[in-house]
PDB file of C-alpha atoms in Angstrom:
ATOM      1  CA  UNK W 207       5.759  66.219 -48.306  1.00  0.00           C
ATOM      2  CA  UNK W 208       8.957  64.037 -48.585  1.00  0.00           C
ATOM      3  CA  UNK W 209      12.556  64.942 -47.158  1.00  0.00           C
ATOM      4  CA  UNK W 210      13.918  66.040 -49.616  1.00  0.00           C
ATOM      5  CA  UNK W 211      11.721  68.058 -50.804  1.00  0.00           C
ATOM      6  CA  UNK W 212      10.626  69.735 -47.429  1.00  0.00           C
ATOM      7  CA  UNK W 213      14.080  70.628 -46.493  1.00  0.00           C
ATOM      8  CA  UNK W 214      13.582  73.021 -49.615  1.00  0.00           C
ATOM      9  CA  UNK W 215      10.785  74.172 -49.208  1.00  0.00           C
ATOM     10  CA  UNK W 216      12.269  75.059 -45.398  1.00  0.00           C
ATOM     11  CA  UNK W 217      15.160  76.589 -47.491  1.00  0.00           C
ATOM     12  CA  UNK W 218      12.991  78.319 -49.766  1.00  0.00           C
ATOM     13  CA  UNK W 219      10.549  80.045 -46.558  1.00  0.00           C
ATOM     14  CA  UNK W 220      13.963  80.859 -45.204  1.00  0.00           C
ATOM     15  CA  UNK W 221      15.635  82.293 -48.348  1.00  0.00           C
ATOM     16  CA  UNK W 222      11.851  84.589 -47.952  1.00  0.00           C
ATOM     17  CA  UNK W 223      12.338  85.329 -44.322  1.00  0.00           C
ATOM     18  CA  UNK W 224       8.807  84.129 -43.154  1.00  0.00           C
ATOM     19  CA  UNK W 225       9.480  80.390 -41.337  1.00  0.00           C
ATOM     20  CA  UNK W 226       9.240  80.923 -38.126  1.00  0.00           C
ATOM     21  CA  UNK W 227      12.849  81.591 -36.532  1.00  0.00           C
ATOM     22  CA  UNK W 228       9.776  85.707 -35.908  1.00  0.00           C
ATOM     23  CA  UNK W 229       7.690  83.970 -33.667  1.00  0.00           C
ATOM     24  CA  UNK W 230       7.134  85.505 -30.323  1.00  0.00           C
ATOM     25  CA  UNK W 231       7.720  83.565 -27.331  1.00  0.00           C
ATOM     26  CA  UNK W 232       3.686  82.623 -26.936  1.00  0.00           C
ATOM     27  CA  UNK W 233       0.803  82.517 -29.159  1.00  0.00           C
ATOM     28  CA  UNK W 234      -2.546  81.825 -27.974  1.00  0.00           C
ATOM     29  CA  UNK W 235      -5.322  79.212 -30.070  1.00  0.00           C
ATOM     30  CA  UNK W 236      -9.036  80.047 -29.564  1.00  0.00           C
ATOM     31  CA  UNK W 237     -11.172  77.446 -29.115  1.00  0.00           C
ATOM     32  CA  UNK W 238     -14.504  75.937 -27.029  1.00  0.00           C
ATOM     33  CA  UNK W 239     -14.932  74.090 -24.743  1.00  0.00           C
ATOM     34  CA  UNK W 240     -14.399  70.811 -26.314  1.00  0.00           C
ATOM     35  CA  UNK W 241     -11.501  71.908 -28.232  1.00  0.00           C
ATOM     36  CA  UNK W 242     -10.058  73.173 -25.285  1.00  0.00           C
ATOM     37  CA  UNK W 243     -10.798  69.677 -23.018  1.00  0.00           C
ATOM     38  CA  UNK W 244     -10.264  68.142 -26.232  1.00  0.00           C
ATOM     39  CA  UNK W 245      -6.351  69.765 -27.111  1.00  0.00           C
ATOM     40  CA  UNK W 246      -5.288  68.910 -23.173  1.00  0.00           C
ATOM     41  CA  UNK W 247      -6.770  66.103 -23.037  1.00  0.00           C
ATOM     42  CA  UNK W 248      -4.521  64.262 -26.443  1.00  0.00           C
ATOM     43  CA  UNK W 249      -2.438  66.759 -27.400  1.00  0.00           C
ATOM     44  CA  UNK W 250      -3.202  67.677 -30.106  1.00  0.00           C
ATOM     45  CA  UNK W 251      -5.092  69.931 -32.449  1.00  0.00           C
ATOM     46  CA  UNK W 252      -7.618  69.977 -35.694  1.00  0.00           C
ATOM     47  CA  UNK W 253      -5.647  71.263 -38.946  1.00  0.00           C
ATOM     48  CA  UNK W 254      -9.411  72.117 -41.274  1.00  0.00           C
ATOM     49  CA  UNK W 255      -8.961  71.317 -45.546  1.00  0.00           C
ATOM     50  CA  UNK W 256      -8.299  74.711 -46.327  1.00  0.00           C
ATOM     51  CA  UNK W 257     -11.392  74.434 -48.826  1.00  0.00           C
ATOM     52  CA  UNK W 258     -12.606  74.636 -45.323  1.00  0.00           C
ATOM     53  CA  UNK W 259     -12.314  77.502 -43.387  1.00  0.00           C
ATOM     54  CA  UNK W 260     -15.406  79.366 -41.984  1.00  0.00           C
ATOM     55  CA  UNK W 261     -13.941  82.117 -44.830  1.00  0.00           C
ATOM     56  CA  UNK W 262     -12.548  80.043 -47.947  1.00  0.00           C
ATOM     57  CA  UNK W 263     -12.555  84.530 -49.366  1.00  0.00           C
ATOM     58  CA  UNK W 264      -9.060  83.739 -47.731  1.00  0.00           C
ATOM     59  CA  UNK W 265      -8.041  80.397 -49.995  1.00  0.00           C
ATOM     60  CA  UNK W 266      -8.653  82.381 -53.058  1.00  0.00           C
ATOM     61  CA  UNK W 267      -7.058  86.295 -53.055  1.00  0.00           C
ATOM     62  CA  UNK W 268      -3.707  83.849 -51.470  1.00  0.00           C
ATOM     63  CA  UNK W 269      -4.110  82.049 -54.785  1.00  0.00           C
ATOM     64  CA  UNK W 270      -4.771  84.285 -57.122  1.00  0.00           C
ATOM     65  CA  UNK W 271      -2.032  87.297 -55.865  1.00  0.00           C
ATOM     66  CA  UNK W 272       0.260  84.417 -56.402  1.00  0.00           C
ATOM     67  CA  UNK W 273      -0.772  83.555 -59.757  1.00  0.00           C
ATOM     68  CA  UNK W 274      -0.465  87.095 -60.945  1.00  0.00           C
ATOM     69  CA  UNK W 275       2.875  87.390 -59.236  1.00  0.00           C
ATOM     70  CA  UNK W 276       3.179  84.658 -60.884  1.00  0.00           C
ATOM     71  CA  UNK W 277       2.238  85.977 -64.481  1.00  0.00           C
ATOM     72  CA  UNK W 278       4.446  88.950 -63.991  1.00  0.00           C
ATOM     73  CA  UNK W 279       8.113  86.994 -62.996  1.00  0.00           C
ATOM     74  CA  UNK W 280       8.216  85.394 -66.061  1.00  0.00           C
ATOM     75  CA  UNK W 281      10.650  85.742 -68.655  1.00  0.00           C
ATOM     76  CA  UNK W 282      11.811  84.041 -71.823  1.00  0.00           C
ATOM     77  CA  UNK W 283      15.219  82.612 -69.105  1.00  0.00           C
ATOM     78  CA  UNK W 284      12.807  81.389 -66.663  1.00  0.00           C
ATOM     79  CA  UNK W 285       9.066  80.977 -68.781  1.00  0.00           C
ATOM     80  CA  UNK W 286       8.904  76.976 -68.526  1.00  0.00           C
ATOM     81  CA  UNK W 287       9.879  77.276 -63.909  1.00  0.00           C
ATOM     82  CA  UNK W 288       6.553  79.490 -64.621  1.00  0.00           C
ATOM     83  CA  UNK W 289       4.656  78.133 -66.514  1.00  0.00           C
ATOM     84  CA  UNK W 290       5.265  74.133 -64.789  1.00  0.00           C
ATOM     85  CA  UNK W 291       5.124  76.371 -61.766  1.00  0.00           C
ATOM     86  CA  UNK W 292       1.464  77.371 -63.227  1.00  0.00           C
ATOM     87  CA  UNK W 293       1.320  74.492 -64.233  1.00  0.00           C
ATOM     88  CA  UNK W 294       1.473  72.068 -60.714  1.00  0.00           C
ATOM     89  CA  UNK W 295      -0.356  75.639 -57.963  1.00  0.00           C
ATOM     90  CA  UNK W 296      -3.204  74.816 -60.533  1.00  0.00           C
ATOM     91  CA  UNK W 297      -4.186  71.288 -59.181  1.00  0.00           C
ATOM     92  CA  UNK W 298      -2.588  71.922 -55.936  1.00  0.00           C
ATOM     93  CA  UNK W 299       0.680  69.680 -57.347  1.00  0.00           C
ATOM     94  CA  UNK W 300      -1.847  66.245 -55.691  1.00  0.00           C
ATOM     95  CA  UNK W 301      -1.374  67.717 -53.230  1.00  0.00           C
ATOM     96  CA  UNK W 302      -4.163  68.762 -49.653  1.00  0.00           C
ATOM     97  CA  UNK W 303      -3.652  70.797 -47.233  1.00  0.00           C
ATOM     98  CA  UNK W 304      -4.336  71.933 -43.375  1.00  0.00           C
ATOM     99  CA  UNK W 305      -3.813  73.950 -40.831  1.00  0.00           C
ATOM    100  CA  UNK W 306      -4.616  75.613 -37.223  1.00  0.00           C
ATOM    101  CA  UNK W 307      -4.328  79.466 -36.290  1.00  0.00           C
ATOM    102  CA  UNK W 308      -2.627  81.002 -33.386  1.00  0.00           C
ATOM    103  CA  UNK W 309      -2.257  84.347 -32.637  1.00  0.00           C
ATOM    104  CA  UNK W 310      -0.187  86.665 -31.136  1.00  0.00           C
ATOM    105  CA  UNK W 311      -2.685  88.110 -28.868  1.00  0.00           C
ATOM    106  CA  UNK W 312      -4.657  85.723 -26.642  1.00  0.00           C
ATOM    107  CA  UNK W 313      -7.512  88.223 -25.553  1.00  0.00           C
ATOM    108  CA  UNK W 314      -8.887  89.937 -28.583  1.00  0.00           C
ATOM    109  CA  UNK W 315     -11.980  90.418 -29.180  1.00  0.00           C
ATOM    110  CA  UNK W 316     -13.004  89.111 -32.807  1.00  0.00           C
ATOM    111  CA  UNK W 317     -11.360  86.172 -31.914  1.00  0.00           C
ATOM    112  CA  UNK W 318     -13.999  85.931 -28.670  1.00  0.00           C
ATOM    113  CA  UNK W 319     -16.687  87.459 -31.216  1.00  0.00           C
ATOM    114  CA  UNK W 320     -16.065  84.414 -33.037  1.00  0.00           C
ATOM    115  CA  UNK W 321     -15.411  81.884 -31.251  1.00  0.00           C
ATOM    116  CA  UNK W 322     -16.920  83.010 -27.670  1.00  0.00           C
ATOM    117  CA  UNK W 323     -20.892  82.121 -28.101  1.00  0.00           C
ATOM    118  CA  UNK W 324     -23.183  82.651 -25.029  1.00  0.00           C
ATOM    119  CA  UNK W 325     -19.584  83.541 -22.724  1.00  0.00           C
ATOM    120  CA  UNK W 326     -17.613  80.454 -24.007  1.00  0.00           C
ATOM    121  CA  UNK W 327     -14.932  80.801 -25.271  1.00  0.00           C
ATOM    122  CA  UNK W 328     -10.407  79.608 -24.533  1.00  0.00           C
ATOM    123  CA  UNK W 329      -7.637  80.846 -25.425  1.00  0.00           C
ATOM    124  CA  UNK W 330      -4.627  78.185 -25.336  1.00  0.00           C
ATOM    125  CA  UNK W 331      -1.130  79.772 -25.111  1.00  0.00           C
ATOM    126  CA  UNK W 332       1.397  77.500 -26.404  1.00  0.00           C
ATOM    127  CA  UNK W 333       5.178  77.938 -26.688  1.00  0.00           C
ATOM    128  CA  UNK W 334       5.979  78.696 -29.624  1.00  0.00           C
ATOM    129  CA  UNK W 335      10.006  76.509 -30.077  1.00  0.00           C
ATOM    130  CA  UNK W 336       7.510  73.699 -29.453  1.00  0.00           C
ATOM    131  CA  UNK W 337       4.764  74.555 -32.255  1.00  0.00           C
ATOM    132  CA  UNK W 338       7.749  74.182 -34.801  1.00  0.00           C
ATOM    133  CA  UNK W 339       9.204  71.542 -34.134  1.00  0.00           C
ATOM    134  CA  UNK W 340       7.723  68.959 -35.554  1.00  0.00           C
ATOM    135  CA  UNK W 341       9.215  68.075 -38.940  1.00  0.00           C
ATOM    136  CA  UNK W 342       5.387  67.305 -40.332  1.00  0.00           C
ATOM    137  CA  UNK W 343       4.772  70.971 -40.148  1.00  0.00           C
ATOM    138  CA  UNK W 344       5.861  73.562 -40.567  1.00  0.00           C
ATOM    139  CA  UNK W 345       4.537  76.983 -38.079  1.00  0.00           C
ATOM    140  CA  UNK W 346       3.700  80.648 -40.528  1.00  0.00           C
ATOM    141  CA  UNK W 347       2.541  84.049 -39.848  1.00  0.00           C
ATOM    142  CA  UNK W 348       0.548  85.377 -41.876  1.00  0.00           C
ATOM    143  CA  UNK W 349       1.013  87.484 -44.311  1.00  0.00           C
ATOM    144  CA  UNK W 350      -2.014  90.044 -44.281  1.00  0.00           C
ATOM    145  CA  UNK W 351      -2.896  92.171 -47.930  1.00  0.00           C
ATOM    146  CA  UNK W 352      -1.905  91.544 -51.103  1.00  0.00           C
ATOM    147  CA  UNK W 353       1.538  93.747 -51.115  1.00  0.00           C
ATOM    148  CA  UNK W 354       3.263  91.422 -48.745  1.00  0.00           C
ATOM    149  CA  UNK W 355       1.437  88.390 -49.744  1.00  0.00           C
ATOM    150  CA  UNK W 356       3.125  89.405 -53.605  1.00  0.00           C
ATOM    151  CA  UNK W 357       6.826  90.764 -52.286  1.00  0.00           C
ATOM    152  CA  UNK W 358       6.310  86.739 -50.465  1.00  0.00           C
ATOM    153  CA  UNK W 359       5.959  85.584 -53.130  1.00  0.00           C
ATOM    154  CA  UNK W 360       8.427  86.563 -55.656  1.00  0.00           C
ATOM    155  CA  UNK W 361      10.816  86.110 -53.312  1.00  0.00           C
ATOM    156  CA  UNK W 362      10.433  82.401 -53.465  1.00  0.00           C
ATOM    157  CA  UNK W 363      10.655  82.940 -57.615  1.00  0.00           C
ATOM    158  CA  UNK W 364      13.767  84.826 -56.963  1.00  0.00           C
ATOM    159  CA  UNK W 365      14.970  82.342 -54.790  1.00  0.00           C
ATOM    160  CA  UNK W 366      14.244  78.694 -57.103  1.00  0.00           C
ATOM    161  CA  UNK W 367      14.899  81.240 -59.938  1.00  0.00           C
ATOM    162  CA  UNK W 368      18.694  81.127 -59.295  1.00  0.00           C
ATOM    163  CA  UNK W 369      18.299  77.279 -58.313  1.00  0.00           C
ATOM    164  CA  UNK W 370      17.274  77.319 -62.278  1.00  0.00           C
ATOM    165  CA  UNK W 371      20.320  78.947 -62.991  1.00  0.00           C
ATOM    166  CA  UNK W 372      22.818  77.045 -61.005  1.00  0.00           C
ATOM    167  CA  UNK W 373      20.800  73.680 -62.066  1.00  0.00           C
ATOM    168  CA  UNK W 374      21.777  71.666 -65.855  1.00  0.00           C
ATOM    169  CA  UNK W 375      19.233  69.146 -66.789  1.00  0.00           C
ATOM    170  CA  UNK W 376      15.348  69.071 -66.833  1.00  0.00           C
ATOM    171  CA  UNK W 377      14.537  66.934 -64.414  1.00  0.00           C
ATOM    172  CA  UNK W 378      16.584  69.261 -61.812  1.00  0.00           C
ATOM    173  CA  UNK W 379      14.025  72.867 -63.118  1.00  0.00           C
ATOM    174  CA  UNK W 380      11.399  69.954 -62.565  1.00  0.00           C
ATOM    175  CA  UNK W 381      12.240  69.123 -59.031  1.00  0.00           C
ATOM    176  CA  UNK W 382      12.663  72.968 -58.896  1.00  0.00           C
ATOM    177  CA  UNK W 383       8.919  73.650 -59.940  1.00  0.00           C
ATOM    178  CA  UNK W 384       7.287  71.166 -57.125  1.00  0.00           C
ATOM    179  CA  UNK W 385       9.324  72.653 -54.581  1.00  0.00           C
ATOM    180  CA  UNK W 386       8.090  75.811 -55.096  1.00  0.00           C
ATOM    181  CA  UNK W 387       4.731  74.943 -55.578  1.00  0.00           C
ATOM    182  CA  UNK W 388       4.699  73.809 -52.483  1.00  0.00           C
ATOM    183  CA  UNK W 389       6.504  77.085 -50.857  1.00  0.00           C
ATOM    184  CA  UNK W 390       3.838  79.296 -52.819  1.00  0.00           C
ATOM    185  CA  UNK W 391       1.152  77.470 -51.852  1.00  0.00           C
ATOM    186  CA  UNK W 392       2.037  77.498 -47.785  1.00  0.00           C
ATOM    187  CA  UNK W 393       2.327  81.460 -48.649  1.00  0.00           C
ATOM    188  CA  UNK W 394      -1.311  81.417 -49.506  1.00  0.00           C
ATOM    189  CA  UNK W 395      -2.561  79.963 -47.561  1.00  0.00           C
ATOM    190  CA  UNK W 396      -0.671  82.329 -44.796  1.00  0.00           C
ATOM    191  CA  UNK W 397      -2.419  84.863 -46.418  1.00  0.00           C
ATOM    192  CA  UNK W 398      -5.286  87.099 -45.185  1.00  0.00           C
ATOM    193  CA  UNK W 399      -7.090  89.985 -46.474  1.00  0.00           C
ATOM    194  CA  UNK W 400      -5.551  93.481 -45.442  1.00  0.00           C
ATOM    195  CA  UNK W 401      -8.912  94.342 -43.264  1.00  0.00           C
ATOM    196  CA  UNK W 402      -7.520  91.670 -41.076  1.00  0.00           C
ATOM    197  CA  UNK W 403      -3.603  92.955 -40.142  1.00  0.00           C
ATOM    198  CA  UNK W 404      -4.993  93.290 -36.066  1.00  0.00           C
ATOM    199  CA  UNK W 405      -5.396  89.552 -36.281  1.00  0.00           C
ATOM    200  CA  UNK W 406      -1.755  88.735 -35.685  1.00  0.00           C
ATOM    201  CA  UNK W 407      -2.159  85.762 -37.001  1.00  0.00           C
ATOM    202  CA  UNK W 408       0.015  82.110 -37.525  1.00  0.00           C
ATOM    203  CA  UNK W 409      -0.146  79.588 -38.640  1.00  0.00           C
ATOM    204  CA  UNK W 410       0.206  75.896 -38.416  1.00  0.00           C
ATOM    205  CA  UNK W 411       0.252  73.973 -41.557  1.00  0.00           C
ATOM    206  CA  UNK W 412       0.581  70.902 -43.263  1.00  0.00           C
ATOM    207  CA  UNK W 413       0.782  68.967 -46.791  1.00  0.00           C
ATOM    208  CA  UNK W 414      -0.382  65.579 -47.327  1.00  0.00           C
ATOM    209  CA  UNK W 415      -0.456  63.760 -51.102  1.00  0.00           C
ATOM    210  CA  UNK W 416      -3.644  62.281 -52.522  1.00  0.00           C
ATOM    211  CA  UNK W 417      -1.858  58.694 -51.935  1.00  0.00           C
ATOM    212  CA  UNK W 418      -2.120  59.312 -47.727  1.00  0.00           C
ATOM    213  CA  UNK W 419      -5.300  60.569 -46.003  1.00  0.00           C
ATOM    214  CA  UNK W 420      -5.388  57.094 -44.550  1.00  0.00           C
ATOM    215  CA  UNK W 421      -5.333  59.444 -40.889  1.00  0.00           C
ATOM    216  CA  UNK W 422      -8.078  62.090 -42.544  1.00  0.00           C
ATOM    217  CA  UNK W 423     -11.105  63.301 -39.980  1.00  0.00           C
ATOM    218  CA  UNK W 424     -14.228  64.459 -40.626  1.00  0.00           C
ATOM    219  CA  UNK W 425     -16.864  66.601 -38.135  1.00  0.00           C
ATOM    220  CA  UNK W 426     -20.389  68.664 -38.656  1.00  0.00           C
ATOM    221  CA  UNK W 427     -20.124  72.286 -39.452  1.00  0.00           C
ATOM    222  CA  UNK W 428     -23.467  73.922 -39.957  1.00  0.00           C
ATOM    223  CA  UNK W 429     -24.919  71.192 -41.273  1.00  0.00           C
ATOM    224  CA  UNK W 430     -21.796  69.582 -43.787  1.00  0.00           C
ATOM    225  CA  UNK W 431     -18.789  67.968 -43.910  1.00  0.00           C
ATOM    226  CA  UNK W 432     -15.672  69.605 -42.609  1.00  0.00           C
ATOM    227  CA  UNK W 433     -12.028  66.658 -43.261  1.00  0.00           C
ATOM    228  CA  UNK W 434      -9.271  67.685 -40.492  1.00  0.00           C
ATOM    229  CA  UNK W 435      -6.239  66.276 -39.024  1.00  0.00           C
ATOM    230  CA  UNK W 436      -4.581  65.925 -36.362  1.00  0.00           C
ATOM    231  CA  UNK W 437      -1.801  67.119 -35.754  1.00  0.00           C
ATOM    232  CA  UNK W 438       0.028  66.358 -32.189  1.00  0.00           C
ATOM    233  CA  UNK W 439       1.742  69.236 -30.185  1.00  0.00           C
ATOM    234  CA  UNK W 440       5.222  68.495 -29.690  1.00  0.00           C
ATOM    235  CA  UNK W 441       5.798  67.638 -25.568  1.00  0.00           C
ATOM    236  CA  UNK W 442       7.572  69.451 -22.897  1.00  0.00           C
ATOM    237  CA  UNK W 443      10.793  67.536 -21.638  1.00  0.00           C
ATOM    238  CA  UNK W 444       8.717  65.672 -19.331  1.00  0.00           C
ATOM    239  CA  UNK W 445       6.366  64.213 -21.811  1.00  0.00           C
ATOM    240  CA  UNK W 446       4.014  67.147 -20.495  1.00  0.00           C
ATOM    241  CA  UNK W 447       1.820  69.441 -23.068  1.00  0.00           C
ATOM    242  CA  UNK W 448       4.186  72.739 -22.813  1.00  0.00           C
ATOM    243  CA  UNK W 449       1.509  74.815 -22.812  1.00  0.00           C
ATOM    244  CA  UNK W 450       2.147  78.439 -21.164  1.00  0.00           C
ATOM    245  CA  UNK W 451      -1.474  79.125 -19.462  1.00  0.00           C
ATOM    246  CA  UNK W 452      -5.430  79.488 -20.566  1.00  0.00           C
ATOM    247  CA  UNK W 453      -7.672  82.783 -20.901  1.00  0.00           C
ATOM    248  CA  UNK W 454     -10.704  82.033 -20.046  1.00  0.00           C
ATOM    249  CA  UNK W 455     -13.288  83.631 -22.434  1.00  0.00           C
ATOM    250  CA  UNK W 456     -15.452  87.015 -21.786  1.00  0.00           C
ATOM    251  CA  UNK W 457     -18.123  85.443 -19.102  1.00  0.00           C
ATOM    252  CA  UNK W 458     -20.590  86.289 -16.634  1.00  0.00           C
ATOM    253  CA  UNK W 459     -19.142  83.338 -14.315  1.00  0.00           C
ATOM    254  CA  UNK W 460     -16.073  84.169 -14.753  1.00  0.00           C
ATOM    255  CA  UNK W 461     -15.598  82.641 -11.139  1.00  0.00           C
ATOM    256  CA  UNK W 462     -16.732  79.164 -12.204  1.00  0.00           C
ATOM    257  CA  UNK W 463     -14.966  78.912 -15.327  1.00  0.00           C
ATOM    258  CA  UNK W 464     -11.609  80.008 -13.560  1.00  0.00           C
ATOM    259  CA  UNK W 465     -12.657  76.650 -10.987  1.00  0.00           C
ATOM    260  CA  UNK W 466     -13.364  74.737 -14.119  1.00  0.00           C
ATOM    261  CA  UNK W 467     -10.637  75.085 -16.367  1.00  0.00           C
ATOM    262  CA  UNK W 468      -7.855  74.679 -13.565  1.00  0.00           C
ATOM    263  CA  UNK W 469      -9.502  71.336 -12.543  1.00  0.00           C
ATOM    264  CA  UNK W 470      -8.573  70.390 -16.478  1.00  0.00           C
ATOM    265  CA  UNK W 471      -5.906  70.792 -16.084  1.00  0.00           C
ATOM    266  CA  UNK W 472      -4.749  69.241 -12.503  1.00  0.00           C
ATOM    267  CA  UNK W 473      -6.377  66.275 -13.788  1.00  0.00           C
ATOM    268  CA  UNK W 474      -4.430  66.228 -16.489  1.00  0.00           C
ATOM    269  CA  UNK W 475      -1.161  66.909 -15.207  1.00  0.00           C
ATOM    270  CA  UNK W 476      -0.201  70.932 -15.426  1.00  0.00           C
ATOM    271  CA  UNK W 477      -0.784  72.060 -11.772  1.00  0.00           C
ATOM    272  CA  UNK W 478       2.630  74.646 -12.986  1.00  0.00           C
ATOM    273  CA  UNK W 479      -0.412  76.637 -16.322  1.00  0.00           C
ATOM    274  CA  UNK W 480      -1.607  79.663 -14.877  1.00  0.00           C
ATOM    275  CA  UNK W 481      -5.009  80.601 -15.795  1.00  0.00           C
ATOM    276  CA  UNK W 482      -6.328  83.082 -16.372  1.00  0.00           C
ATOM    277  CA  UNK W 483      -9.387  85.343 -16.984  1.00  0.00           C
ATOM    278  CA  UNK W 484      -9.821  88.142 -20.149  1.00  0.00           C
ATOM    279  CA  UNK W 485     -10.809  92.056 -20.133  1.00  0.00           C
ATOM    280  CA  UNK W 486     -12.381  92.050 -23.145  1.00  0.00           C
ATOM    281  CA  UNK W 487     -15.930  94.211 -23.287  1.00  0.00           C
ATOM    282  CA  UNK W 488     -18.608  91.330 -24.274  1.00  0.00           C
ATOM    283  CA  UNK W 489     -19.307  90.457 -21.421  1.00  0.00           C
ATOM    284  CA  UNK W 490     -23.435  89.892 -21.571  1.00  0.00           C
TER     285      UNK W 490
END
């Protein structure tokens, strides 16, 4: 996104009330042993292409709900703006979207079940204020259920329609339609079915034009290529990675797991980062 597009997108999300201001102090990223070692060593997290989520129905759920809300909001006065937005939304405005996931809860049983293979897994506690500082990414809370997702989309549409009523000229409306499309795409990525509400998830979202994918990387999962980008977590004032703690997943080797994490953190000049153990009843 350009600086102007990013500024308008932030204004839309702020008007809807889904910016990073409401984030809890700490957000947790669940990952494997390889993921933990890589994040601590490099300060980067993987943001996966939205078409390659483990459950692709999440992305479709958000898009379908928003397209329905767009149709419901159409009137003779705003028809041109709505139609432009609907068309741009269907082709993503020529952009690719990537997301990295975080949770408010750092000891969540369903997350351990998803990441704790044979008892292995870690939850890294990040300072949410730092996560939202990078100008190229956006930190948003996930909305759960059709009603909550439609409410967000509807508020974004209403805000842009109001701005359009004050603007003059076809070009101005085209720019507003583009900004609304980006906002709705982000709302779609930050939407899940109601059944997942217990996750209390937040997502770091990154939008990249088709023409600027030089940083695109690929990893293997279940025998398939998964596109992703690496997003750098902003550092503390002393230049160190701004993490508040690491929780070891439910394992029968609690002491060994904690000791290894302590060694990893000390090696990477993070002696003040706390290491804790899960109390989840998943030990095998």
